[in-house]
Amino acid sequence: MKSILKVKGLHVEIPLAAGPLNAVRDVGFEMKRGETVALVGESGCGKSLTALSLMDLLPRSAKRRAEVLLFNEQDLLKTSEREMADIRGNQMAMVFQEPMTSLNPCYTIGDQLEEAFMQHRKASRSETRKRAVQFLDRVGITAATSRLRQYPHQLSGGLRQRVMIAMALMCGPSLMIADEPTTALDVTIQAQILSLLASLQKEFEMGLILITHDLGIVARMADRVIVMYCGQVVETGSAVDLFENPLHPYTRGLLDCIPVLGKTKPGEHLGSIPGLVPTPIGELVGCSFYNRCSSSRPECAVELIEVKEISPGRSYRCLLSPDVCFRERGGEATR
Amino acid sequence: MVAYFLRRWLLSLLVAITVSFISFMLLRLSGDPAKALAGESASAADIEFVRVKYGLDRPILIQYLDWAGRAMRGDLGESQFFKQRVTDILGNRLGVTMTLGGCALIFAVWVGIPLGILASLRPNTWVDRFALTLSVLGQAIPTFWFGLVMIIFFGVMLRWLPISGSDTWRHYIMPTIALGYYATPAFMRLTRTGMLEVLASDYIRTARAKGLRAGKIIFKHGLRNAIIPVVSLAAVQFGFMLGGSVVIESVFALHGIGFLAWESIARWDLPVVQAVVLLLSLIYVLLTFAADMLNAFLDPRIRVK
Amino acid sequence: MNPQGMVTGALGAGQGVVFPTPGQMMRRRAYRHYGFIFGGVILVLILAMALLAPWIAPHDPYYQDLERRLMPPIWQSNSTWNHPLGTDNLGRDYLSRLIYGARISLLIGLSAMFLSGLFGSSLGLIAGYFGGRIDMMVTFLITVRLALPVILVALAVVALIGSSLKVVILVLGLLIWERFAVVMRSSTQQLRSMDYVSAAKATGCSTPRILLAEILPNLMNNLIVVATLEMARAVLLEAALSFLGMGVQPPLPSWGLMVSEGKEFMFFNPYLITIPGIAIFLLVLSVNLLGDGIRDITAPESST
């Protein structure tokens, strides 16, 4: 499978009154076609901004720079706005978190489904309409033809999110980015939307970047996982590897927070990570997780910590060696 | 949708009735209307004669209903000064005022809205600041003075434009600008605010993520949503322009109903004054009603309520 | 190393970042806001001019010197420093009239503003707070008021009752209250569901007390902004009324009246209208800038 995305050294900086906010720091990863990559982290860790910087949809004040930013072998750092607009919605599509506000209330569903396809493919209205009906069907919306004439406020949240997904698929992109697509929906609808995404991805052989803070979703959907903390990538690997053998103390901490059916005894304390996420404003020194890490050493506070790759696709950003991590984890598991 | 229409129509009707009552009562402010109508040099007997002739000895409510009834049939009384039916006089002059108001509105819309869009696309840059400065300065200039200054400059010094009367389209240029510039900032600001808000919304982000062309995003998705409050503003401003035309019409000697009203006030030709106030108020009520209906058409969400 | 390992350790700057306080930010905005400063300075100057009129005006504004009629201001030829801004068609010193005219504009502007502010805000407050029928009635009143053509009604009423300073103030005050009502109403509506209002109600505060002590203070900056706008409007309206002959009566030196009196001679003596016009412009501009400035400084999110 060929690589569709290669990112290295991605930085996003947002100027604030108190200083420049380094929202995304030295983020790098690769992705192959047909893969589902989960981008995990808590609110404010920079995962949404990373996705937006791929599409070049950052807010006007934000500044993006990267060493490498290749999409399907095309250098995104050198594309003009016009060329970028041709890529967006066409080869690279995004589904956002809030289905309630992501559709224009003044136009019908049909209009909004059709406009991108008609522009990118220069197709006729009837062709596009047929395709729109097909896709609405495919995302599980009944009575697709009459739905086309409806307005967004006439649909429920779950239906609107399906429409957003259909809209993202219309031009057959090779990469879909879904930013917390189910967070704003009912739990019962969440499962439906997720399995829809999974089957669509297989059918259309798309790369899927799934941004989420929910490890349950990661376990269900992801082939590979990228863990972000405070703007940096702290660990990457296959989902299996990550869950069985987390290398970074933050990942460990996240996994410890999850109650496991069968393992966690009733009345037992759930893990939690003490402390608060620091604000990445101004000059930054040392490890971001330092103030909350139980395995920290003095060196962690001052050294520049690079990403260590222990095998292709498996890397982490920590001074501790892999066996130390294993020992630390083993030590805590026998609490 | 029908319920909404009926409710608004009923409300407009109520406002119209109240406003007509106020215009009717306006005459009574001077004290004894019979004395006013009879004139300065009238004797007591003359005044009594006038009182009976015009039915001014009846209860107020009856007088009002009588007047309103006749007004609805198009009879607005007779002008003391012209000795003609008020309706006829108004008919002659209304065209001038409507033309002036319409042109001024077009001016304000065609200058204000594009400026507002430009300012919203480049917020806090020199374009934005320029537009805002222009609007702050514009709102401080008294209309009558602006009219006079234009007359001196364009009419006398440069001799480009005629300075009074309403014969040709050239006669309307300066009055249009004098009447329209004051409303331009309102349109500019409303468009700018609306566009800024809309451009920051999620559905614009979606439109950008779909790779739509910038023009399409600004006009099809952005302006379409931002323009909704501007429609109401246009209706209201047109109403204000018609009402405020008295100043411009006097400065430029345009024979519209504003000028007529002013002259009639000076001449104590009260039926005319009453009729003009009534007419302008009713036009305003009609305009706002039409704007509400247009709003419901433009914003699908309103129709459901 | 610091025992906590936090401050000097990871992201030292991240821990030591200082965000300015709201008060500091407000003061910073005030000093940088050119409009506010400019408007404030001009308004203070005009105010000073009005208050100190008897001492700074070189002549009596009513004294007619028919031999020195229509003398041009000093930047033109045939002028004299005795009358720096020239004289009008009755030989009255224009500078003195200008200075005394400030009194009239300010008096009418402030009085009409207070009157309409009192009336409109009260209506808006009770409409916003009590809602229901009272709200419906007030909204109806506002709609009716909006339908009436202000200038025409003002002209008619002044003509019928008789024009004088008091009448102009009264008429304007009773006509331009609608924006106060609208703004107060919507602000009150937003505030009445605030927790501190519920708390006051729960502790048994009487309604007038709630309105005056809890709600009104929070509306003050909105109120002040609207007040400045309405004052500017009152000044412009008085000028227009006087210009049309239905405002302040001669020989009072109202700026609008000065434009009207100078109109006949403006083709050869344009200064007769430009000078009072600029004065009106400056007053209205400064008041507007002040209002915009206050709004930007106290609540920058709500600025257009």
Coordinates of C-alpha atoms in Angstrom, one line a residue, chain A residues 55-58 60 82 85-86 88-89 92 94 96 98 101-107 111-112 115-116 119-120 151 153 164 167, chain B residues 120-123 201-213 216 219-222 224-225 228 298-301 303-304:
Chain A
M55 CA -6.1 20.9 5.0
D56 CA -4.7 24.4 5.4
L57 CA -7.8 25.6 7.1
L58 CA -6.2 27.2 10.1
R60 CA -6.0 33.5 9.8
R82 CA -6.3 27.7 -5.5
A85 CA -9.0 24.4 -2.8
D86 CA -8.9 21.9 -5.7
R88 CA -10.0 20.0 -0.5
G89 CA -13.3 18.2 -0.7
M92 CA -8.9 15.2 1.0
M94 CA -13.1 16.4 6.5
F96 CA -16.5 18.0 11.7
E98 CA -20.8 19.6 15.3
T101 CA -24.0 23.9 13.0
S102 CA -21.9 22.6 10.1
L103 CA -24.6 22.9 7.5
N104 CA -25.8 26.2 6.0
P105 CA -29.4 26.7 7.2
C106 CA -30.5 28.7 4.1
Y107 CA -29.8 26.0 1.5
D111 CA -27.8 21.9 -2.9
Q112 CA -25.0 21.5 -0.3
E115 CA -22.1 22.0 -5.1
A116 CA -18.6 20.6 -4.4
Q119 CA -17.3 22.3 -9.1
H120 CA -14.6 19.7 -8.8
Y151 CA -33.4 22.0 4.9
H153 CA -33.0 22.2 10.5
M164 CA -21.9 15.4 6.4
M167 CA -20.9 15.2 1.6
Chain B
S120 CA -15.2 42.1 6.8
L121 CA -12.8 40.2 4.5
R122 CA -9.9 42.2 5.8
P123 CA -10.8 43.1 9.4
S201 CA -19.5 30.0 11.5
D202 CA -19.1 26.3 11.2
Y203 CA -20.9 26.0 7.9
I204 CA -18.4 28.3 6.3
R205 CA -15.7 26.1 7.6
T206 CA -17.5 23.2 5.9
A207 CA -17.7 25.1 2.7
R208 CA -14.0 25.8 2.8
A209 CA -13.3 22.2 3.6
K210 CA -15.2 21.2 0.5
G211 CA -12.8 23.2 -1.6
L212 CA -15.4 25.7 -2.9
R213 CA -14.0 28.8 -4.6
K216 CA -18.8 31.2 -3.9
F219 CA -21.4 35.4 -1.8
K220 CA -23.4 32.2 -1.9
H221 CA -22.8 31.0 1.6
G222 CA -21.7 34.1 3.4
R224 CA -26.9 35.0 1.8
N225 CA -27.0 34.5 5.5
I228 CA -31.1 38.8 6.2
L298 CA -35.0 34.3 3.0
D299 CA -34.6 32.5 6.3
P300 CA -36.3 29.1 6.2
R301 CA -36.0 28.7 9.9
R303 CA -41.3 29.9 8.7
V304 CA -41.4 27.0 11.1

